[in-house]
Short mmCIF file of C-alpha atoms in Angstrom, two decimals:
data_model
loop_
_atom_site.label_atom_id
_atom_site.label_comp_id
_atom_site.label_asym_id
_atom_site.label_seq_id
_atom_site.Cartn_x
_atom_site.Cartn_y
_atom_site.Cartn_z
CA UNK A 26 -20.54 -21.01 -23.56
CA UNK A 27 -20.82 -17.73 -25.48
CA UNK A 28 -24.70 -17.59 -25.22
CA UNK A 29 -24.61 -18.24 -21.62
CA UNK A 30 -22.04 -15.21 -21.17
CA UNK A 31 -24.40 -12.89 -23.52
CA UNK A 32 -27.46 -13.81 -21.56
CA UNK A 33 -25.55 -13.47 -17.97
CA UNK A 34 -24.26 -9.99 -19.20
CA UNK A 35 -27.92 -8.86 -20.35
CA UNK A 36 -29.73 -10.41 -17.35
CA UNK A 37 -27.48 -10.22 -14.25
CA UNK A 38 -24.19 -7.94 -14.86
CA UNK A 39 -26.22 -4.43 -14.77
CA UNK A 40 -26.91 -5.31 -11.04
CA UNK A 41 -23.16 -5.57 -10.40
CA UNK A 42 -20.54 -2.73 -10.15
CA UNK A 43 -18.43 -1.90 -13.37
CA UNK A 44 -15.20 -3.53 -11.60
CA UNK A 45 -16.99 -6.78 -11.50
CA UNK A 46 -18.38 -6.51 -15.31
CA UNK A 47 -14.76 -6.21 -16.07
CA UNK A 48 -13.61 -9.46 -14.40
CA UNK A 49 -16.41 -11.16 -15.81
CA UNK A 50 -15.62 -10.14 -19.04
CA UNK A 51 -12.07 -10.98 -19.15
CA UNK A 52 -12.74 -14.27 -17.33
CA UNK A 53 -15.47 -15.21 -20.01
CA UNK A 54 -12.67 -14.43 -22.55
CA UNK A 55 -10.46 -17.47 -21.06
CA UNK A 56 -13.35 -19.88 -20.80
CA UNK A 57 -14.60 -19.15 -24.34
CA UNK A 58 -10.89 -19.87 -25.68
CA UNK A 59 -10.99 -23.34 -24.14
CA UNK A 60 -14.75 -24.07 -24.64
CA UNK A 61 -15.24 -22.23 -28.38
CA UNK A 62 -18.68 -22.89 -29.27
CA UNK A 63 -19.41 -25.72 -26.77
CA UNK A 64 -23.06 -25.63 -25.00
CA UNK A 65 -22.55 -24.39 -21.86
CA UNK A 66 -24.47 -27.76 -20.47
CA UNK A 67 -21.28 -29.38 -21.36
CA UNK A 68 -18.88 -27.42 -19.35
CA UNK A 69 -17.07 -29.49 -16.88
CA UNK A 70 -14.56 -29.28 -14.12
CA UNK A 71 -11.94 -30.42 -16.34
CA UNK A 72 -12.82 -27.61 -19.01
CA UNK A 73 -12.82 -24.85 -16.17
CA UNK A 74 -9.30 -25.97 -14.93
CA UNK A 75 -8.02 -25.76 -18.40
CA UNK A 76 -9.32 -22.30 -18.54
CA UNK A 77 -7.60 -21.79 -15.20
CA UNK A 78 -4.10 -23.11 -16.73
CA UNK A 79 -4.55 -20.76 -19.57
CA UNK A 80 -4.79 -17.88 -17.22
CA UNK A 81 -1.85 -19.07 -15.46
CA UNK A 82 0.26 -19.69 -18.87
CA UNK A 83 -0.79 -16.20 -19.83
CA UNK A 84 1.30 -14.91 -16.23
CA UNK A 85 -1.86 -14.04 -14.28
CA UNK A 86 -1.01 -14.18 -10.45
CA UNK A 87 -3.03 -16.46 -8.24
CA UNK A 88 -5.31 -14.27 -6.88
CA UNK A 89 -6.20 -12.86 -10.13
CA UNK A 90 -6.76 -16.34 -11.55
CA UNK A 91 -8.85 -17.34 -8.51
CA UNK A 92 -10.89 -14.28 -8.77
CA UNK A 93 -11.91 -14.79 -12.34
CA UNK A 94 -12.79 -18.50 -11.60
CA UNK A 95 -15.16 -17.43 -9.06
CA UNK A 96 -16.59 -14.91 -11.55
CA UNK A 97 -17.21 -17.82 -14.02
CA UNK A 98 -18.38 -20.09 -11.35
CA UNK A 99 -20.77 -17.19 -10.05
CA UNK A 100 -22.68 -17.29 -13.65
CA UNK A 101 -23.70 -20.97 -13.11
CA UNK A 102 -26.09 -20.43 -10.34
CA UNK A 103 -27.86 -17.71 -12.41
CA UNK A 104 -28.00 -20.03 -15.38
CA UNK A 105 -29.35 -22.94 -13.57
CA UNK A 106 -31.99 -20.70 -11.70
CA UNK A 107 -32.92 -19.55 -15.30
CA UNK A 108 -32.71 -23.37 -16.60
CA UNK A 109 -30.34 -22.43 -19.17
CA UNK A 110 -28.00 -25.31 -17.72
CA UNK A 111 -29.03 -28.04 -15.21
CA UNK A 112 -28.04 -27.85 -11.93
CA UNK A 113 -25.57 -30.59 -11.93
CA UNK A 114 -23.35 -28.64 -14.32
CA UNK A 115 -23.67 -25.67 -11.69
CA UNK A 116 -22.76 -28.03 -9.03
CA UNK A 117 -19.76 -29.77 -10.78
CA UNK A 118 -18.04 -27.00 -11.52
CA UNK A 119 -18.21 -25.54 -7.87
CA UNK A 120 -15.91 -28.47 -7.01
CA UNK A 121 -13.11 -26.35 -8.88
CA UNK A 122 -10.75 -25.29 -5.59
CA UNK A 123 -9.19 -21.87 -5.27
CA UNK A 124 -5.29 -22.14 -6.50
CA UNK A 125 -3.44 -22.26 -3.02
CA UNK A 126 0.09 -20.52 -2.76
CA UNK A 127 2.96 -22.28 -4.69
CA UNK A 128 0.30 -23.25 -7.62
CA UNK A 129 0.91 -19.94 -9.39
CA UNK A 130 2.96 -17.11 -8.96
CA UNK A 131 1.76 -14.68 -6.45
CA UNK A 132 2.94 -10.87 -6.03
CA UNK A 133 5.48 -9.86 -3.67
CA UNK A 134 4.04 -8.47 -0.34
CA UNK A 135 3.86 -4.99 -0.30
CA UNK A 136 6.21 -3.43 2.34
CA UNK A 137 5.36 -0.59 4.79
CA UNK A 138 7.04 2.58 3.83
CA UNK A 139 10.01 3.35 6.10
CA UNK A 140 9.36 5.20 8.96
CA UNK A 141 11.81 8.25 8.31
CA UNK A 142 9.63 8.39 4.96
CA UNK A 143 6.28 8.40 7.08
CA UNK A 144 7.67 10.98 9.43
CA UNK A 145 8.81 13.31 6.76
CA UNK A 146 5.20 13.06 4.82
CA UNK A 147 3.60 13.96 8.25
CA UNK A 148 5.86 17.00 8.78
CA UNK A 149 5.27 18.05 4.94
CA UNK A 150 1.27 17.51 5.56
CA UNK A 151 0.87 18.82 8.87
CA UNK A 152 -0.03 22.38 8.03
CA UNK A 153 -1.67 21.97 4.40
CA UNK A 154 -3.72 19.17 5.05
CA UNK A 155 -3.76 18.17 8.64
CA UNK A 156 -6.44 15.79 8.46
CA UNK A 157 -4.34 13.74 5.78
CA UNK A 158 -1.32 14.21 8.21
CA UNK A 159 -3.37 12.68 11.51
CA UNK A 160 -4.81 9.77 9.09
CA UNK A 161 -1.13 8.91 8.41
CA UNK A 162 -0.25 9.45 12.10
CA UNK A 163 -3.16 7.12 12.81
CA UNK A 164 -2.08 4.33 10.29
CA UNK A 165 1.66 4.34 11.66
CA UNK A 166 0.47 3.91 15.00
CA UNK A 167 -1.83 1.25 14.53
CA UNK A 168 -0.88 -0.66 11.42
CA UNK A 169 -4.29 0.25 9.86
CA UNK A 170 -4.74 -0.25 6.42
CA UNK A 171 -6.13 2.98 4.48
CA UNK A 172 -9.53 1.89 4.17
CA UNK A 173 -9.52 1.13 7.85
CA UNK A 174 -8.54 4.43 8.77
CA UNK A 175 -10.50 6.29 6.27
CA UNK A 176 -14.00 4.31 7.57
CA UNK A 177 -13.07 4.80 11.20
CA UNK A 178 -16.17 6.12 13.50
CA UNK A 179 -15.99 8.39 16.46
CA UNK A 180 -17.88 5.77 18.49
CA UNK A 181 -15.06 3.32 17.77
CA UNK A 182 -12.67 5.47 19.69
CA UNK A 183 -12.20 5.18 23.33
CA UNK A 184 -11.95 8.70 24.37
CA UNK A 185 -11.79 8.24 28.13
CA UNK A 186 -8.25 8.11 28.14
CA UNK A 187 -5.85 10.98 27.03
CA UNK A 188 -4.40 8.67 24.16
CA UNK A 189 -7.54 7.79 22.27
CA UNK A 190 -7.43 3.99 21.64
CA UNK A 191 -9.55 2.17 19.06
CA UNK A 192 -12.16 0.35 20.92
#
């Protein structure tokens, strides 16, 4: 498993963003803790589930655990393509499904800011950074996420109405 991880890092990881490299590194650490120096050809769904259980026992949230298991699973198609492992190993570990709600702890949902706080923020920003104030107002009226508001394009707005609506 350690050799597979090293080969994956060398040949495939440079094509991914740094955030993904960190996820892969942390995921591999848990897999190596369970598999040790076991050849990658001998990784089974049971061993992958054991690595997942180790993550849960360490207190990782369900989404984080699923993301790390996805990272481990993503190494194996590359390994099969390079003939580092057989296709049957890759295929078998794909059978390990994501954790469902309730199977590991979840972080509580992030609640929206109280409306009074949003209004105060808009008032404070209105003259100093009017664009930020407009973005916050847009989010408050449409319930858009910050990324959605920031990537909105003019052609996505219906400006034929005095009140611009998102198309």
